CSV table of N, CA, C and O in Angstrom, one decimal:
chain,number,residue,atom,x,y,z
A,18,MET,N,-66.8,-43.9,-26.7
A,18,MET,CA,-65.6,-43.2,-27.2
A,18,MET,C,-65.1,-43.7,-28.5
A,18,MET,O,-64.7,-43.0,-29.4
A,19,SER,N,-65.1,-45.0,-28.6
A,19,SER,CA,-64.6,-45.7,-29.9
A,19,SER,C,-65.5,-45.3,-31.0
A,19,SER,O,-65.0,-45.1,-32.1
A,20,ASP,N,-66.8,-45.2,-30.8
A,20,ASP,CA,-67.7,-44.8,-31.9
A,20,ASP,C,-67.4,-43.4,-32.4
A,20,ASP,O,-67.5,-43.1,-33.6
A,21,ASN,N,-67.1,-42.5,-31.5
A,21,ASN,CA,-66.8,-41.1,-31.9
A,21,ASN,C,-65.5,-41.1,-32.8
A,21,ASN,O,-65.5,-40.3,-33.7
A,22,TRP,N,-64.5,-41.9,-32.4
A,22,TRP,CA,-63.3,-41.9,-33.3
A,22,TRP,C,-63.6,-42.5,-34.6
A,22,TRP,O,-63.1,-42.1,-35.7
A,23,LEU,N,-64.4,-43.5,-34.6
A,23,LEU,CA,-64.8,-44.2,-35.9
A,23,LEU,C,-65.6,-43.2,-36.8
A,23,LEU,O,-65.3,-43.1,-38.0
A,24,GLN,N,-66.5,-42.6,-36.2
A,24,GLN,CA,-67.3,-41.6,-36.9
A,24,GLN,C,-66.5,-40.5,-37.5
A,24,GLN,O,-66.6,-40.0,-38.6
A,25,ALA,N,-65.5,-40.0,-36.6
A,25,ALA,CA,-64.6,-38.9,-37.1
A,25,ALA,C,-63.8,-39.4,-38.2
A,25,ALA,O,-63.5,-38.7,-39.2
A,26,GLY,N,-63.3,-40.6,-38.2
A,26,GLY,CA,-62.4,-41.2,-39.2
A,26,GLY,C,-63.2,-41.3,-40.5
A,26,GLY,O,-62.7,-41.0,-41.6
A,27,ILE,N,-64.4,-41.8,-40.4
A,27,ILE,CA,-65.3,-42.0,-41.6
A,27,ILE,C,-65.6,-40.6,-42.2
A,27,ILE,O,-65.5,-40.4,-43.4
A,28,ALA,N,-65.9,-39.6,-41.4
A,28,ALA,CA,-66.2,-38.3,-41.8
A,28,ALA,C,-64.9,-37.7,-42.5
A,28,ALA,O,-65.1,-37.0,-43.6
A,29,LEU,N,-63.8,-37.9,-42.0
A,29,LEU,CA,-62.5,-37.5,-42.6
A,29,LEU,C,-62.4,-38.1,-44.0
A,29,LEU,O,-62.0,-37.4,-45.0
A,30,GLY,N,-62.6,-39.4,-44.1
A,30,GLY,CA,-62.5,-40.1,-45.4
A,30,GLY,C,-63.6,-39.6,-46.4
A,30,GLY,O,-63.2,-39.5,-47.6
A,31,ILE,N,-64.7,-39.3,-45.9
A,31,ILE,CA,-65.8,-38.7,-46.8
A,31,ILE,C,-65.3,-37.4,-47.3
A,31,ILE,O,-65.5,-37.0,-48.5
A,32,GLY,N,-64.7,-36.6,-46.4
A,32,GLY,CA,-64.2,-35.3,-46.8
A,32,GLY,C,-63.1,-35.4,-47.8
A,32,GLY,O,-63.0,-34.6,-48.8
A,33,LEU,N,-62.2,-36.3,-47.6
A,33,LEU,CA,-61.1,-36.6,-48.6
A,33,LEU,C,-61.7,-37.0,-49.9
A,33,LEU,O,-61.3,-36.5,-51.0
A,34,GLY,N,-62.6,-37.9,-49.9
A,34,GLY,CA,-63.2,-38.4,-51.2
A,34,GLY,C,-64.0,-37.2,-51.9
A,34,GLY,O,-63.9,-37.1,-53.1
A,35,LEU,N,-64.7,-36.4,-51.1
A,35,LEU,CA,-65.4,-35.3,-51.7
A,35,LEU,C,-64.4,-34.3,-52.3
A,35,LEU,O,-64.7,-33.8,-53.4
A,36,GLY,N,-63.3,-34.1,-51.6
A,36,GLY,CA,-62.3,-33.1,-52.1
A,36,GLY,C,-61.7,-33.6,-53.4
A,36,GLY,O,-61.5,-32.9,-54.4
A,37,TRP,N,-61.4,-35.0,-53.5
A,37,TRP,CA,-60.8,-35.5,-54.7
A,37,TRP,C,-61.8,-35.4,-55.9
A,37,TRP,O,-61.5,-35.0,-57.0
A,38,PHE,N,-63.1,-35.6,-55.6
A,38,PHE,CA,-64.1,-35.5,-56.6
A,38,PHE,C,-64.2,-34.0,-57.1
A,38,PHE,O,-64.2,-33.7,-58.3
A,39,TYR,N,-64.4,-33.1,-56.1
A,39,TYR,CA,-64.6,-31.7,-56.4
A,39,TYR,C,-63.5,-31.1,-57.2
A,39,TYR,O,-63.7,-30.5,-58.3
A,40,PHE,N,-62.3,-31.3,-56.7
A,40,PHE,CA,-61.1,-30.7,-57.4
A,40,PHE,C,-60.7,-31.5,-58.7
A,40,PHE,O,-60.2,-30.9,-59.6
A,41,GLY,N,-61.0,-32.8,-58.7
A,41,GLY,CA,-60.8,-33.5,-59.9
A,41,GLY,C,-61.8,-33.1,-61.0
A,41,GLY,O,-61.4,-33.0,-62.2
A,42,ALA,N,-63.0,-32.9,-60.7
A,42,ALA,CA,-64.0,-32.4,-61.7
A,42,ALA,C,-63.6,-31.0,-62.1
A,42,ALA,O,-63.8,-30.7,-63.3
A,43,LEU,N,-63.2,-30.2,-61.2
A,43,LEU,CA,-62.7,-28.8,-61.6
A,43,LEU,C,-61.6,-28.9,-62.6
A,43,LEU,O,-61.6,-28.2,-63.6
A,44,TRP,N,-60.6,-29.7,-62.3
A,44,TRP,CA,-59.4,-29.9,-63.1
A,44,TRP,C,-59.8,-30.4,-64.5
A,44,TRP,O,-59.4,-29.9,-65.5
A,45,THR,N,-60.7,-31.4,-64.5
A,45,THR,CA,-61.2,-31.9,-65.8
A,45,THR,C,-61.9,-30.9,-66.6
A,45,THR,O,-61.6,-30.8,-67.9
A,46,THR,N,-62.7,-30.1,-66.0
A,46,THR,CA,-63.5,-29.0,-66.7
A,46,THR,C,-62.5,-28.0,-67.3
A,46,THR,O,-62.6,-27.6,-68.5
A,47,VAL,N,-61.6,-27.5,-66.5
A,47,VAL,CA,-60.7,-26.5,-66.9
A,47,VAL,C,-59.8,-27.0,-68.0
A,47,VAL,O,-59.5,-26.4,-69.0
A,48,LYS,N,-59.3,-28.3,-67.8
A,48,LYS,CA,-58.4,-28.9,-68.8
A,48,LYS,C,-59.1,-29.0,-70.2
A,48,LYS,O,-58.6,-28.7,-71.2
A,49,ARG,N,-60.4,-29.4,-70.1
A,49,ARG,CA,-61.2,-29.5,-71.4
A,49,ARG,C,-61.4,-28.1,-72.0
A,49,ARG,O,-61.3,-28.0,-73.3
A,50,MET,N,-61.6,-27.1,-71.2
A,50,MET,CA,-61.8,-25.8,-71.7
A,50,MET,C,-60.5,-25.2,-72.4
A,50,MET,O,-60.5,-24.6,-73.4
A,51,VAL,N,-59.4,-25.5,-71.8
A,51,VAL,CA,-58.1,-25.0,-72.3
A,51,VAL,C,-57.7,-25.8,-73.6
A,51,VAL,O,-57.2,-25.3,-74.5
A,52,LYS,N,-57.9,-27.1,-73.6
A,52,LYS,CA,-57.6,-28.0,-74.7
A,52,LYS,C,-58.4,-27.6,-75.9
A,52,LYS,O,-57.8,-27.6,-77.0
A,53,LYS,N,-59.6,-27.4,-75.8
A,53,LYS,CA,-60.5,-27.0,-76.9
A,53,LYS,C,-60.8,-25.6,-76.7
A,53,LYS,O,-61.8,-25.3,-76.0
A,54,ALA,N,-60.1,-24.7,-77.4
A,54,ALA,CA,-60.3,-23.3,-77.3
A,54,ALA,C,-61.7,-22.8,-77.6
A,54,ALA,O,-62.3,-21.9,-77.1
A,55,SER,N,-62.4,-23.6,-78.5
A,55,SER,CA,-63.7,-23.1,-79.0
A,55,SER,C,-64.7,-24.2,-78.5
A,55,SER,O,-65.4,-24.8,-79.4
A,56,VAL,N,-64.9,-24.4,-77.3
A,56,VAL,CA,-65.8,-25.4,-76.8
A,56,VAL,C,-67.2,-24.8,-76.9
A,56,VAL,O,-67.5,-23.7,-76.5
A,57,PRO,N,-68.1,-25.5,-77.6
A,57,PRO,CA,-69.5,-25.0,-77.7
A,57,PRO,C,-70.1,-24.9,-76.4
A,57,PRO,O,-70.0,-25.8,-75.5
A,58,TYR,N,-70.8,-23.8,-76.1
A,58,TYR,CA,-71.5,-23.6,-74.9
A,58,TYR,C,-70.6,-23.6,-73.7
A,58,TYR,O,-70.8,-24.2,-72.7
A,59,ALA,N,-69.4,-22.9,-73.8
A,59,ALA,CA,-68.4,-22.9,-72.8
A,59,ALA,C,-69.0,-22.4,-71.5
A,59,ALA,O,-68.7,-22.9,-70.4
A,60,ALA,N,-69.7,-21.3,-71.5
A,60,ALA,CA,-70.2,-20.7,-70.3
A,60,ALA,C,-71.2,-21.6,-69.7
A,60,ALA,O,-71.2,-21.7,-68.4
A,61,ALA,N,-72.0,-22.3,-70.4
A,61,ALA,CA,-73.0,-23.2,-69.9
A,61,ALA,C,-72.3,-24.4,-69.2
A,61,ALA,O,-72.7,-24.9,-68.2
A,62,THR,N,-71.3,-24.9,-69.9
A,62,THR,CA,-70.5,-26.0,-69.4
A,62,THR,C,-69.9,-25.7,-68.0
A,62,THR,O,-69.9,-26.4,-67.1
A,63,LEU,N,-69.2,-24.5,-68.0
A,63,LEU,CA,-68.6,-24.1,-66.7
A,63,LEU,C,-69.6,-23.9,-65.6
A,63,LEU,O,-69.4,-24.2,-64.5
A,64,THR,N,-70.7,-23.3,-66.0
A,64,THR,CA,-71.8,-23.0,-65.0
A,64,THR,C,-72.4,-24.3,-64.5
A,64,THR,O,-72.5,-24.5,-63.2
A,65,LEU,N,-72.7,-25.2,-65.3
A,65,LEU,CA,-73.2,-26.5,-64.9
A,65,LEU,C,-72.3,-27.3,-64.1
A,65,LEU,O,-72.6,-27.8,-63.0
A,66,SER,N,-71.0,-27.3,-64.5
A,66,SER,CA,-70.0,-28.0,-63.7
A,66,SER,C,-69.9,-27.4,-62.3
A,66,SER,O,-69.8,-28.1,-61.3
A,67,THR,N,-69.9,-26.1,-62.2
A,67,THR,CA,-69.8,-25.4,-60.9
A,67,THR,C,-71.0,-25.7,-60.0
A,67,THR,O,-70.9,-26.1,-58.8
A,68,LEU,N,-72.2,-25.7,-60.6
A,68,LEU,CA,-73.4,-25.9,-59.9
A,68,LEU,C,-73.5,-27.4,-59.4
A,68,LEU,O,-73.9,-27.6,-58.2
A,69,VAL,N,-73.1,-28.3,-60.2
A,69,VAL,CA,-73.1,-29.7,-59.8
A,69,VAL,C,-72.1,-30.0,-58.6
A,69,VAL,O,-72.4,-30.6,-57.6
A,70,ARG,N,-70.9,-29.4,-58.8
A,70,ARG,CA,-69.9,-29.6,-57.8
A,70,ARG,C,-70.3,-29.0,-56.4
A,70,ARG,O,-70.2,-29.6,-55.4
A,71,LEU,N,-70.8,-27.8,-56.5
A,71,LEU,CA,-71.2,-27.1,-55.3
A,71,LEU,C,-72.4,-27.8,-54.6
A,71,LEU,O,-72.5,-27.9,-53.4
A,72,ALA,N,-73.4,-28.2,-55.5
A,72,ALA,CA,-74.6,-28.9,-54.9
A,72,ALA,C,-74.2,-30.1,-54.2
A,72,ALA,O,-74.7,-30.4,-53.1
A,73,LEU,N,-73.3,-30.9,-54.8
A,73,LEU,CA,-72.9,-32.2,-54.1
A,73,LEU,C,-72.1,-31.9,-52.9
A,73,LEU,O,-72.3,-32.5,-51.8
A,74,ALA,N,-71.2,-30.9,-52.9
A,74,ALA,CA,-70.4,-30.6,-51.7
A,74,ALA,C,-71.3,-30.1,-50.6
A,74,ALA,O,-71.1,-30.5,-49.4
A,75,LEU,N,-72.2,-29.2,-50.9
A,75,LEU,CA,-73.1,-28.7,-49.9
A,75,LEU,C,-74.0,-29.8,-49.3
A,75,LEU,O,-74.2,-29.8,-48.1
A,76,ALA,N,-74.5,-30.7,-50.2
A,76,ALA,CA,-75.3,-31.8,-49.7
A,76,ALA,C,-74.6,-32.7,-48.7
A,76,ALA,O,-75.1,-33.1,-47.7
A,77,VAL,N,-73.3,-33.0,-49.1
A,77,VAL,CA,-72.5,-33.9,-48.2
A,77,VAL,C,-72.2,-33.2,-46.9
A,77,VAL,O,-72.3,-33.8,-45.9
A,78,PHE,N,-71.8,-31.9,-47.0
A,78,PHE,CA,-71.5,-31.2,-45.7
A,78,PHE,C,-72.7,-31.0,-44.9
A,78,PHE,O,-72.7,-31.1,-43.6
A,79,TYR,N,-73.9,-30.8,-45.5
A,79,TYR,CA,-75.1,-30.7,-44.7
A,79,TYR,C,-75.4,-32.0,-44.0
A,79,TYR,O,-75.8,-32.0,-42.9
A,80,TRP,N,-75.2,-33.1,-44.8
A,80,TRP,CA,-75.5,-34.4,-44.2
A,80,TRP,C,-74.5,-34.7,-43.0
A,80,TRP,O,-74.9,-35.2,-42.0
A,81,LEU,N,-73.2,-34.3,-43.2
A,81,LEU,CA,-72.3,-34.5,-42.1
A,81,LEU,C,-72.7,-33.6,-40.9
A,81,LEU,O,-72.5,-34.1,-39.8
A,82,ALA,N,-73.1,-32.4,-41.1
A,82,ALA,CA,-73.6,-31.6,-40.1
A,82,ALA,C,-74.8,-32.2,-39.3
A,82,ALA,O,-74.9,-32.0,-38.1
A,83,SER,N,-75.6,-32.9,-40.0
A,83,SER,CA,-76.8,-33.5,-39.3
A,83,SER,C,-76.3,-34.6,-38.4
A,83,SER,O,-77.0,-35.0,-37.5
A,84,LEU,N,-75.2,-35.2,-38.7
A,84,LEU,CA,-74.6,-36.3,-37.8
A,84,LEU,C,-74.1,-35.7,-36.5
A,84,LEU,O,-74.5,-36.1,-35.4
A,85,SER,N,-73.2,-34.7,-36.7
A,85,SER,CA,-72.6,-34.0,-35.5
A,85,SER,C,-71.7,-32.9,-36.0
A,85,SER,O,-71.2,-33.0,-37.2
A,86,ILE,N,-71.4,-32.0,-35.2
A,86,ILE,CA,-70.5,-30.9,-35.6
A,86,ILE,C,-69.1,-31.4,-35.8
A,86,ILE,O,-68.4,-30.9,-36.6
A,87,ALA,N,-68.7,-32.4,-35.0
A,87,ALA,CA,-67.4,-33.0,-35.2
A,87,ALA,C,-67.3,-33.7,-36.5
A,87,ALA,O,-66.2,-33.6,-37.2
A,88,SER,N,-68.3,-34.3,-37.0
A,88,SER,CA,-68.3,-34.9,-38.3
A,88,SER,C,-68.1,-33.9,-39.4
A,88,SER,O,-67.4,-34.1,-40.4
A,89,LEU,N,-68.8,-32.8,-39.2
A,89,LEU,CA,-68.7,-31.7,-40.2
A,89,LEU,C,-67.3,-31.1,-40.2
A,89,LEU,O,-66.7,-30.9,-41.3
A,90,ILE,N,-66.7,-30.9,-39.1
A,90,ILE,CA,-65.4,-30.4,-39.0
A,90,ILE,C,-64.4,-31.3,-39.6
A,90,ILE,O,-63.5,-30.9,-40.4
A,91,MET,N,-64.5,-32.6,-39.3
A,91,MET,CA,-63.6,-33.6,-39.9
A,91,MET,C,-63.8,-33.7,-41.4
A,91,MET,O,-62.8,-33.8,-42.2
A,92,GLY,N,-65.0,-33.6,-41.9
A,92,GLY,CA,-65.2,-33.6,-43.3
A,92,GLY,C,-64.6,-32.4,-44.0
A,92,GLY,O,-64.0,-32.5,-45.1
A,93,VAL,N,-64.7,-31.2,-43.4
A,93,VAL,CA,-64.1,-30.0,-43.9
A,93,VAL,C,-62.6,-30.1,-43.9
A,93,VAL,O,-61.9,-29.6,-44.8
A,94,ILE,N,-62.1,-30.7,-42.8
A,94,ILE,CA,-60.6,-30.8,-42.8
A,94,ILE,C,-60.1,-31.7,-43.9
A,94,ILE,O,-59.1,-31.4,-44.6
A,95,GLY,N,-60.8,-32.8,-44.2
A,95,GLY,CA,-60.5,-33.7,-45.2
A,95,GLY,C,-60.5,-33.0,-46.6
A,95,GLY,O,-59.6,-33.1,-47.4
A,96,PHE,N,-61.6,-32.3,-46.8
A,96,PHE,CA,-61.8,-31.5,-48.1
A,96,PHE,C,-60.6,-30.5,-48.2
A,96,PHE,O,-60.0,-30.4,-49.3
A,97,THR,N,-60.3,-29.8,-47.2
A,97,THR,CA,-59.2,-28.8,-47.2
A,97,THR,C,-57.9,-29.4,-47.4
A,97,THR,O,-57.0,-28.9,-48.1
A,98,LEU,N,-57.6,-30.6,-46.8
A,98,LEU,CA,-56.4,-31.3,-47.0
A,98,LEU,C,-56.1,-31.6,-48.5
A,98,LEU,O,-55.0,-31.5,-49.0
A,99,VAL,N,-57.2,-32.1,-49.1
A,99,VAL,CA,-57.0,-32.4,-50.6
A,99,VAL,C,-56.6,-31.1,-51.3
A,99,VAL,O,-55.7,-31.2,-52.2
A,100,ALA,N,-57.3,-30.0,-51.0
A,100,ALA,CA,-57.0,-28.8,-51.7
A,100,ALA,C,-55.5,-28.4,-51.5
A,100,ALA,O,-54.8,-28.0,-52.4
A,101,ILE,N,-55.1,-28.5,-50.3
A,101,ILE,CA,-53.7,-28.2,-49.9
A,101,ILE,C,-52.7,-29.1,-50.6
A,101,ILE,O,-51.7,-28.7,-51.2
A,102,LEU,N,-53.0,-30.4,-50.6
A,102,LEU,CA,-52.1,-31.4,-51.2
A,102,LEU,C,-52.0,-31.2,-52.7
A,102,LEU,O,-50.9,-31.2,-53.3
A,103,LEU,N,-53.2,-31.0,-53.4
A,103,LEU,CA,-53.1,-30.8,-54.8
A,103,LEU,C,-52.5,-29.5,-55.2
A,103,LEU,O,-51.8,-29.4,-56.2
A,104,THR,N,-52.6,-28.4,-54.4
A,104,THR,CA,-52.0,-27.2,-54.7
A,104,THR,C,-50.4,-27.3,-54.5
A,104,THR,O,-49.7,-26.8,-55.3
A,105,ALA,N,-50.0,-28.0,-53.5
A,105,ALA,CA,-48.6,-28.2,-53.2
A,105,ALA,C,-48.0,-29.1,-54.4
A,105,ALA,O,-46.9,-28.8,-54.9
A,106,LYS,N,-48.7,-30.1,-54.8
A,106,LYS,CA,-48.3,-30.9,-55.9
A,106,LYS,C,-48.1,-30.1,-57.2
A,106,LYS,O,-47.2,-30.3,-57.9
A,107,ARG,N,-49.1,-29.3,-57.4
A,107,ARG,CA,-49.1,-28.5,-58.6
A,107,ARG,C,-47.9,-27.5,-58.6
A,107,ARG,O,-47.3,-27.2,-59.6
A,108,ALA,N,-47.7,-26.9,-57.4
A,108,ALA,CA,-46.6,-25.9,-57.3
A,108,ALA,C,-45.2,-26.5,-57.5
A,108,ALA,O,-44.3,-25.9,-58.1
A,109,THR,N,-45.1,-27.8,-57.0
A,109,THR,CA,-43.7,-28.4,-57.1
A,109,THR,C,-43.5,-29.0,-58.5
A,109,THR,O,-42.4,-29.3,-58.9
A,110,SER,N,-44.6,-29.3,-59.3
A,110,SER,CA,-44.4,-29.9,-60.6
A,110,SER,C,-44.0,-28.8,-61.6
A,110,SER,O,-43.5,-29.2,-62.7
A,111,GLY,N,-44.1,-27.5,-61.3
A,111,GLY,CA,-43.6,-26.5,-62.1
A,111,GLY,C,-44.5,-26.1,-63.3
A,111,GLY,O,-44.2,-25.4,-64.1
A,112,ALA,N,-45.7,-26.7,-63.3
A,112,ALA,CA,-46.6,-26.4,-64.4
A,112,ALA,C,-47.8,-25.6,-63.9
A,112,ALA,O,-48.2,-25.7,-62.8
């Protein structure tokens, strides 16, 4: 039983880390696009960023699913918590 809780906690941490990476990379890409209105190869940059973020997220979720369904669920919960927290932070900052 202790191993299950440990595995769930680690999966939650992995989900949180993945969420920070995913949404941080998204924020960085969008910020760079807005800051430099004429970014060369803007469409390619956005496409590559999206593909890299999605590939990493899918690979991590696939790996968590291979461990157990509980690990996958905890990883998705962690990922979603980051999205909720960052959205709430953005909404309260007024920007």
